[in-house]
CSV table of C-alpha atoms in Angstrom, one decimal:
chain,number,residue,atom,x,y,z
A,1,MET,CA,13.5,15.8,14.5
A,2,LYS,CA,15.5,15.2,11.3
A,3,GLN,CA,13.6,11.9,10.7
A,4,LEU,CA,10.3,13.6,11.4
A,5,ILE,CA,11.1,16.3,8.8
A,6,ALA,CA,12.1,13.6,6.3
A,7,VAL,CA,8.7,11.8,6.8
A,8,LEU,CA,6.8,15.1,6.5
A,9,LEU,CA,8.7,15.9,3.3
A,10,PHE,CA,7.9,12.4,2.0
A,11,ILE,CA,4.1,13.0,2.6
A,12,LEU,CA,4.2,16.5,1.0
A,13,ALA,CA,6.1,15.1,-1.9
A,14,LEU,CA,3.3,12.6,-2.6
A,15,GLN,CA,0.8,15.4,-3.0
A,16,PRO,CA,1.7,17.0,-6.4
A,17,LEU,CA,2.5,13.5,-7.7
A,18,THR,CA,-1.0,12.4,-6.7
A,19,PHE,CA,-2.8,15.3,-8.4
A,20,SER,CA,-0.8,14.9,-11.6
A,21,GLN,CA,-1.6,11.3,-11.8
A,22,SER,CA,-5.3,12.0,-11.3
A,23,ARG,CA,-5.5,14.1,-14.5
A,24,LEU,CA,-6.0,12.4,-17.9
A,25,ALA,CA,-2.6,11.4,-19.3
A,26,GLU,CA,-1.3,10.4,-22.7
A,27,ILE,CA,-1.4,6.6,-23.2
A,28,ARG,CA,2.1,5.4,-23.9
A,29,GLU,CA,3.2,1.9,-25.0
A,30,ASN,CA,6.2,-0.3,-24.5
A,31,ILE,CA,7.4,1.6,-21.4
A,32,PRO,CA,10.1,-0.1,-19.4
A,33,LEU,CA,9.2,-0.7,-15.7
A,34,ASP,CA,12.1,1.4,-14.5
A,35,SER,CA,10.9,4.3,-16.6
A,36,ILE,CA,7.6,4.5,-14.7
A,37,ARG,CA,7.4,6.9,-11.8
A,38,LEU,CA,5.0,5.3,-9.3
A,39,SER,CA,4.6,5.0,-5.6
A,40,ASP,CA,3.1,1.9,-3.8
A,41,PRO,CA,2.9,-0.4,-6.9
A,42,CYS,CA,0.4,-3.2,-6.8
A,43,ILE,CA,0.3,-5.8,-9.5
A,44,LEU,CA,-2.6,-8.2,-10.3
A,45,ALA,CA,-1.8,-11.2,-12.6
A,46,ASP,CA,-5.1,-11.9,-14.3
A,47,SER,CA,-5.4,-15.4,-15.8
A,48,GLU,CA,-8.5,-14.6,-17.8
A,49,THR,CA,-6.8,-11.9,-19.9
A,50,SER,CA,-3.2,-13.3,-19.5
A,51,MET,CA,-2.1,-9.8,-18.5
A,52,TYR,CA,-0.5,-8.0,-15.6
A,53,TYR,CA,-2.3,-4.9,-14.3
A,54,MET,CA,-0.4,-2.4,-12.1
A,55,THR,CA,-1.8,0.5,-10.1
A,56,GLY,CA,-0.7,2.5,-7.1
A,57,THR,CA,-0.7,6.0,-5.8
A,58,GLY,CA,-2.6,8.2,-8.2
A,59,GLY,CA,-5.0,5.4,-9.0
A,60,LEU,CA,-4.1,5.0,-12.7
A,61,LEU,CA,-3.7,1.7,-14.4
A,62,TRP,CA,-0.8,0.1,-16.4
A,63,LYS,CA,-0.9,-3.2,-18.2
A,64,SER,CA,1.7,-5.6,-19.5
A,65,LYS,CA,2.2,-9.1,-20.9
A,66,ASP,CA,5.7,-9.7,-19.6
A,67,LEU,CA,6.2,-7.4,-16.5
A,68,SER,CA,9.1,-5.7,-18.4
A,69,HIS,CA,7.2,-3.3,-20.7
A,70,TRP,CA,4.0,-1.5,-19.9
A,71,THR,CA,1.1,0.4,-21.6
A,72,GLY,CA,-0.7,3.2,-19.8
A,73,PRO,CA,-1.6,5.0,-17.8
A,74,PHE,CA,-5.4,4.5,-17.9
A,75,GLN,CA,-7.9,6.4,-15.8
A,76,VAL,CA,-10.0,3.7,-14.1
A,77,VAL,CA,-11.2,5.2,-10.8
A,78,GLU,CA,-14.6,7.0,-10.6
A,79,THR,CA,-15.7,8.6,-7.3
A,80,ASP,CA,-18.9,10.4,-6.3
A,81,PRO,CA,-18.3,14.2,-5.8
A,82,ASP,CA,-21.2,14.4,-3.5
A,83,THR,CA,-19.6,12.1,-0.9
A,84,TRP,CA,-17.0,13.0,1.8
A,85,MET,CA,-14.3,12.6,-0.9
A,86,GLY,CA,-15.4,15.7,-2.7
A,87,PRO,CA,-15.0,16.5,-6.4
A,88,ARG,CA,-11.2,15.9,-6.7
A,89,PRO,CA,-9.8,13.6,-4.0
A,90,MET,CA,-6.2,12.6,-3.8
A,91,VAL,CA,-5.7,8.8,-4.4
A,92,TRP,CA,-3.0,6.9,-2.5
A,93,ALA,CA,-1.8,3.3,-2.5
A,94,ALA,CA,-4.5,1.8,-4.7
A,95,GLU,CA,-4.6,-2.1,-4.8
A,96,LEU,CA,-6.4,-4.5,-7.1
A,97,HIS,CA,-8.0,-7.7,-5.8
A,98,GLN,CA,-10.1,-10.3,-7.5
A,99,TYR,CA,-12.7,-11.8,-5.1
A,100,LYS,CA,-15.4,-14.2,-6.2
A,101,ASP,CA,-16.7,-12.8,-9.5
A,102,LYS,CA,-15.7,-9.2,-9.3
A,103,TYR,CA,-12.6,-7.0,-9.1
A,104,TYR,CA,-12.1,-4.6,-6.2
A,105,ASN,CA,-10.0,-1.4,-5.9
A,106,PHE,CA,-8.8,-0.7,-2.3
A,107,ALA,CA,-7.5,2.8,-2.2
A,108,THR,CA,-6.9,5.7,0.2
A,109,PHE,CA,-8.7,9.0,-0.6
A,110,THR,CA,-8.0,12.4,0.8
A,111,ASN,CA,-10.3,15.5,0.7
A,112,ARG,CA,-7.9,18.4,1.4
A,113,GLU,CA,-10.8,20.8,1.9
A,114,VAL,CA,-12.0,19.0,5.0
A,115,LYS,CA,-9.9,19.3,8.2
A,116,ILE,CA,-10.6,16.8,11.0
A,117,ASP,CA,-8.0,17.6,13.6
A,118,THR,CA,-4.9,19.5,14.5
A,119,VAL,CA,-2.2,17.6,16.5
A,120,LYS,CA,1.2,19.2,17.5
A,121,GLY,CA,0.7,21.9,15.0
A,122,ASN,CA,-0.1,19.5,12.1
A,123,VAL,CA,-3.5,20.1,10.4
A,124,ILE,CA,-5.0,16.7,9.6
A,125,GLU,CA,-7.1,16.4,6.5
A,126,ARG,CA,-10.0,14.0,5.9
A,127,ARG,CA,-8.4,10.8,4.7
A,128,ALA,CA,-9.6,7.2,4.7
A,129,SER,CA,-9.3,3.8,3.0
A,130,HIS,CA,-12.2,2.8,0.8
A,131,ILE,CA,-13.2,0.1,-1.7
A,132,LEU,CA,-14.5,0.5,-5.3
A,133,VAL,CA,-15.8,-2.3,-7.5
A,134,SER,CA,-15.8,-3.4,-11.2
A,135,ASP,CA,-17.0,-6.3,-13.2
A,136,LYS,CA,-13.8,-6.1,-15.3
A,137,VAL,CA,-10.2,-5.8,-14.2
A,138,GLU,CA,-9.7,-2.8,-16.4
A,139,GLY,CA,-12.5,-1.0,-14.7
A,140,PRO,CA,-14.1,1.5,-14.3
A,141,TYR,CA,-14.0,1.1,-10.5
A,142,ARG,CA,-17.0,2.8,-8.8
A,143,PRO,CA,-18.2,3.2,-5.2
A,144,MET,CA,-20.6,0.6,-3.7
A,145,GLU,CA,-23.3,0.8,-1.1
A,146,ASP,CA,-21.6,2.4,1.9
A,147,PRO,CA,-20.0,5.9,1.6
A,148,ILE,CA,-17.9,5.3,4.8
A,149,TYR,CA,-16.0,2.2,5.9
A,150,LEU,CA,-13.9,3.7,8.7
A,151,PRO,CA,-14.4,6.4,11.4
A,152,ALA,CA,-14.7,9.9,9.9
A,153,ASP,CA,-12.7,11.5,12.7
A,154,LYS,CA,-9.6,9.3,12.2
A,155,PRO,CA,-7.1,9.5,9.3
A,156,THR,CA,-6.7,6.0,7.9
A,157,LEU,CA,-4.7,4.7,4.9
A,158,ASP,CA,-3.3,1.8,2.9
A,159,GLY,CA,-6.2,-0.5,3.3
A,160,THR,CA,-5.6,-4.1,2.0
A,161,PHE,CA,-7.7,-7.2,1.7
A,162,TRP,CA,-7.6,-10.6,3.5
A,163,VAL,CA,-10.0,-13.5,4.1
A,164,ASP,CA,-9.2,-14.9,7.5
A,165,GLU,CA,-9.5,-18.5,8.9
A,166,ASP,CA,-13.1,-17.7,9.9
A,167,GLY,CA,-14.0,-17.3,6.2
A,168,LYS,CA,-14.9,-13.6,6.7
A,169,PRO,CA,-13.4,-10.8,4.5
A,170,TYR,CA,-11.5,-8.0,6.3
A,171,MET,CA,-9.8,-4.7,5.5
A,172,VAL,CA,-6.4,-4.4,7.2
A,173,TYR,CA,-5.2,-0.8,7.3
A,174,CYS,CA,-3.1,1.8,9.1
A,175,TYR,CA,-4.4,4.4,11.6
A,176,GLU,CA,-2.1,7.3,10.8
A,177,TRP,CA,0.6,8.3,13.2
A,178,LEU,CA,0.0,12.0,12.5
A,179,GLN,CA,-3.0,11.8,14.9
A,180,ASN,CA,-2.0,9.2,17.4
A,181,TRP,CA,1.8,9.5,17.3
A,182,ASN,CA,2.2,5.8,17.5
A,183,GLY,CA,0.8,4.4,14.2
A,184,THR,CA,-1.2,1.2,14.3
A,185,ILE,CA,-2.3,-1.6,12.0
A,186,GLU,CA,-5.9,-2.6,12.5
A,187,LYS,CA,-8.5,-4.8,11.0
A,188,ILE,CA,-12.2,-4.3,10.3
A,189,GLU,CA,-14.7,-7.0,9.1
A,190,LEU,CA,-16.3,-6.3,5.7
A,191,LYS,CA,-19.7,-7.3,4.4
A,192,PRO,CA,-19.8,-10.4,2.2
A,193,ASP,CA,-19.8,-8.4,-1.0
A,194,LEU,CA,-17.2,-5.9,0.4
A,195,SER,CA,-19.8,-3.1,0.0
A,196,GLY,CA,-19.3,-1.8,3.6
A,197,SER,CA,-17.8,-2.6,7.0
A,198,VAL,CA,-19.2,-4.5,9.9
A,199,GLY,CA,-18.7,-3.5,13.6
A,200,GLU,CA,-15.7,-1.8,15.1
A,201,SER,CA,-12.0,-1.9,14.2
A,202,GLU,CA,-9.6,-4.1,16.2
A,203,LEU,CA,-5.9,-3.4,16.9
A,204,LEU,CA,-3.3,-5.8,15.4
A,205,PHE,CA,-0.1,-4.0,16.5
A,206,LYS,CA,1.5,-0.6,17.1
A,207,ALA,CA,4.5,0.9,15.3
A,208,SER,CA,6.4,0.9,18.6
A,209,GLU,CA,6.3,-2.9,18.8
A,210,SER,CA,8.7,-3.2,15.9
A,211,PRO,CA,12.4,-4.0,16.8
A,212,TRP,CA,13.8,-2.8,13.4
A,213,SER,CA,12.1,0.6,12.8
A,214,ARG,CA,13.9,3.4,14.7
A,215,GLU,CA,14.2,7.1,14.8
A,216,ILE,CA,16.0,9.7,16.9
A,217,ASN,CA,14.0,12.1,19.2
A,218,ASP,CA,14.7,15.7,20.0
A,219,ALA,CA,16.9,14.7,22.9
A,220,GLY,CA,19.1,12.6,20.6
A,221,ASP,CA,17.9,9.3,21.9
A,222,THR,CA,17.1,6.3,19.7
A,223,ILE,CA,13.4,5.3,20.0
A,224,PRO,CA,10.9,3.2,18.1
A,225,ASN,CA,9.6,4.8,14.9
A,226,LYS,CA,6.0,6.0,14.9
A,227,VAL,CA,5.0,5.2,11.3
A,228,THR,CA,3.0,2.3,10.0
A,229,ASP,CA,2.6,2.0,6.3
A,230,GLY,CA,1.6,-0.4,3.5
A,231,PRO,CA,0.5,-3.7,5.1
A,232,TRP,CA,0.1,-6.7,2.9
A,233,LEU,CA,-0.9,-10.2,4.1
A,234,PHE,CA,0.4,-13.5,2.8
A,235,LYS,CA,0.8,-17.2,3.7
A,236,THR,CA,3.9,-19.2,3.1
A,237,GLN,CA,3.8,-22.6,1.5
A,238,THR,CA,4.0,-24.1,5.0
A,239,GLY,CA,0.8,-22.2,6.0
A,240,LYS,CA,2.5,-19.5,8.1
A,241,LEU,CA,0.5,-16.2,8.1
A,242,GLY,CA,2.7,-13.2,7.7
A,243,MET,CA,2.5,-9.5,6.9
A,244,ILE,CA,4.9,-7.2,5.2
A,245,TRP,CA,4.7,-3.5,6.3
A,246,THR,CA,6.8,-0.4,6.0
A,247,SER,CA,8.3,2.2,8.3
A,248,TRP,CA,11.5,4.1,8.7
A,249,VAL,CA,15.0,3.1,9.9
A,250,PHE,CA,16.2,6.6,10.8
A,251,GLY,CA,16.1,8.4,7.4
A,252,ASP,CA,15.5,5.2,5.3
A,253,TYR,CA,12.1,4.1,4.2
A,254,THR,CA,12.3,0.3,4.7
A,255,GLN,CA,10.1,-2.8,4.9
A,256,GLY,CA,9.8,-5.4,7.6
A,257,VAL,CA,7.9,-8.6,8.2
A,258,ALA,CA,5.7,-9.9,11.1
A,259,TYR,CA,4.2,-13.3,11.6
A,260,SER,CA,1.1,-14.4,13.4
A,261,GLU,CA,1.6,-17.0,16.1
A,262,SER,CA,-2.1,-18.0,16.0
A,263,GLY,CA,-2.2,-18.1,12.2
A,264,THR,CA,-5.1,-15.6,12.2
A,265,LEU,CA,-5.3,-11.8,12.0
A,266,ASP,CA,-5.7,-11.7,15.8
A,267,GLY,CA,-2.0,-12.6,16.2
A,268,PRO,CA,-0.1,-12.1,18.4
A,269,TRP,CA,2.2,-10.6,15.7
A,270,ILE,CA,5.9,-11.3,16.2
A,271,HIS,CA,8.2,-9.0,14.2
A,272,GLU,CA,11.4,-10.1,12.5
A,273,GLU,CA,14.5,-8.4,14.0
A,274,GLU,CA,15.8,-7.0,10.7
A,275,PRO,CA,14.1,-5.5,7.6
A,276,ILE,CA,13.5,-7.7,4.6
A,277,THR,CA,14.2,-5.1,1.9
A,278,PRO,CA,17.3,-3.0,1.2
A,279,PRO,CA,17.2,0.6,2.6
A,280,ASN,CA,14.8,2.9,0.7
A,281,HIS,CA,12.7,0.2,-0.8
A,282,GLY,CA,9.2,-0.3,0.7
A,283,HIS,CA,5.4,-0.4,0.5
A,284,GLY,CA,5.5,-3.8,-1.0
A,285,MET,CA,3.0,-6.5,-2.1
A,286,LEU,CA,3.3,-10.1,-3.2
A,287,PHE,CA,1.9,-11.8,-6.3
A,288,ARG,CA,2.4,-14.9,-8.4
A,289,THR,CA,3.2,-14.6,-12.1
A,290,LEU,CA,1.1,-16.3,-14.6
A,291,GLU,CA,3.7,-19.1,-14.5
A,292,GLY,CA,3.5,-19.3,-10.7
A,293,GLN,CA,6.6,-17.6,-9.6
A,294,LEU,CA,6.3,-15.4,-6.4
A,295,LEU,CA,7.4,-11.8,-6.8
A,296,MET,CA,7.4,-8.8,-4.5
A,297,ALA,CA,6.6,-5.4,-5.9
A,298,VAL,CA,8.0,-2.4,-4.1
A,299,HIS,CA,9.0,1.2,-4.9
A,300,SER,CA,12.5,2.5,-4.5
A,301,HIS,CA,12.7,5.8,-2.8
A,302,ARG,CA,15.4,8.4,-3.1
A,303,VAL,CA,16.0,12.1,-3.4
A,304,GLY,CA,16.8,13.4,-6.9
A,305,GLU,CA,19.1,16.2,-7.9
A,306,ASN,CA,16.3,18.7,-7.7
A,307,GLY,CA,15.4,17.7,-4.2
A,308,ARG,CA,12.2,15.9,-5.1
A,309,TYR,CA,11.6,12.3,-4.1
A,310,ILE,CA,11.8,9.7,-6.9
A,311,ARG,CA,9.8,6.5,-6.7
A,312,ILE,CA,10.3,3.7,-9.2
A,313,PRO,CA,8.5,0.4,-9.1
A,314,LYS,CA,10.8,-2.6,-8.7
A,315,LEU,CA,10.3,-6.4,-8.5
A,316,PHE,CA,12.1,-8.9,-6.4
A,317,GLU,CA,12.0,-12.7,-6.6
A,318,VAL,CA,10.8,-14.2,-3.3
A,319,ASP,CA,11.1,-17.7,-1.7
A,320,ASP,CA,8.2,-18.6,0.5
A,321,SER,CA,8.9,-22.4,0.7
A,322,GLY,CA,9.7,-22.2,4.4
A,323,ASP,CA,8.2,-20.5,7.4
A,324,ILE,CA,9.6,-17.1,6.5
A,325,LEU,CA,10.0,-15.0,3.3
A,326,VAL,CA,13.5,-14.9,1.8
A,327,LEU,CA,14.1,-12.0,-0.6
A,328,GLY,CA,15.9,-13.0,-3.8
A,329,GLN,CA,17.1,-11.3,-7.0
A,330,LEU,CA,16.0,-8.0,-8.5
A,331,PHE,CA,14.1,-8.0,-11.8
A,332,ASN,CA,15.0,-5.4,-14.3
A,333,GLY,CA,14.0,-6.9,-17.6
A,334,ASN,CA,16.0,-10.0,-16.5
A,335,TRP,CA,17.1,-11.3,-13.1
A,336,GLU,CA,20.1,-9.6,-11.5
A,337,VAL,CA,21.7,-10.1,-8.1
A,338,TYR,CA,20.8,-7.0,-6.1
């Protein structure tokens, strides 16, 4: 029960942060990375502009030439108030992806005015992963052809992008545990221009399959955790397909890794026994710097003196030269041993 309360507090704590980041903010310059408060950071290294672009929960954009100091935040997301999102949706876990000749913004939108279900006393709001598009990395990012990518009666979140061995583009996302009480990670095929989805979703794995994510139930027993969060796909230099994703180890928000035995999204997905990040670091993604170095962006997650959650983006060096990822040093303006 304590772990469930911690998760619910984490979700509630996201909400005022999300609304505040959706308002127009003063543009600031030369801001150190560790001075930015941001959940679910995602960084795109853009060779055309020789810049780094960072977004995340709230949907705002920061830019930097060196990863150490940033300018922003910029408003870049434009939604249609006449769609299911409503006039002022919450924005979670935005990601930037360059694909062919365009830039895409994968994000989770929530319309708090629409209720789709009530499970175990929890009212579930209309929430879903969606994709916006722009001709420029700095946006604006606007909706495309299809207003709905995923089922309207299911809360989905943290959609990410992958082109599988069949050459088709996919959204990989979480079906939220608040409704099914055993969160899943699933895939759905996308149209060639990512303007909509094709067919039905397919299950990749359930939260309960992880050996490292744990919680304690009301009876005091240790059981598998129910949360799936923040998937991100990658391939090692040896060609091994993997996925980082986040859950909880009792009260600690933490990230693990799974690898596909088939080398495709269809798996089966085999989970590492232990998490890859230190406790209270999660919702990560991987990117290569403009010089080719592989880094992992995550947010640290702790409770401040006022009882509010504090989330700060952090960068780790990563070695992917073998079949598995190996986490390296922490970047804080320079490389330090964590």
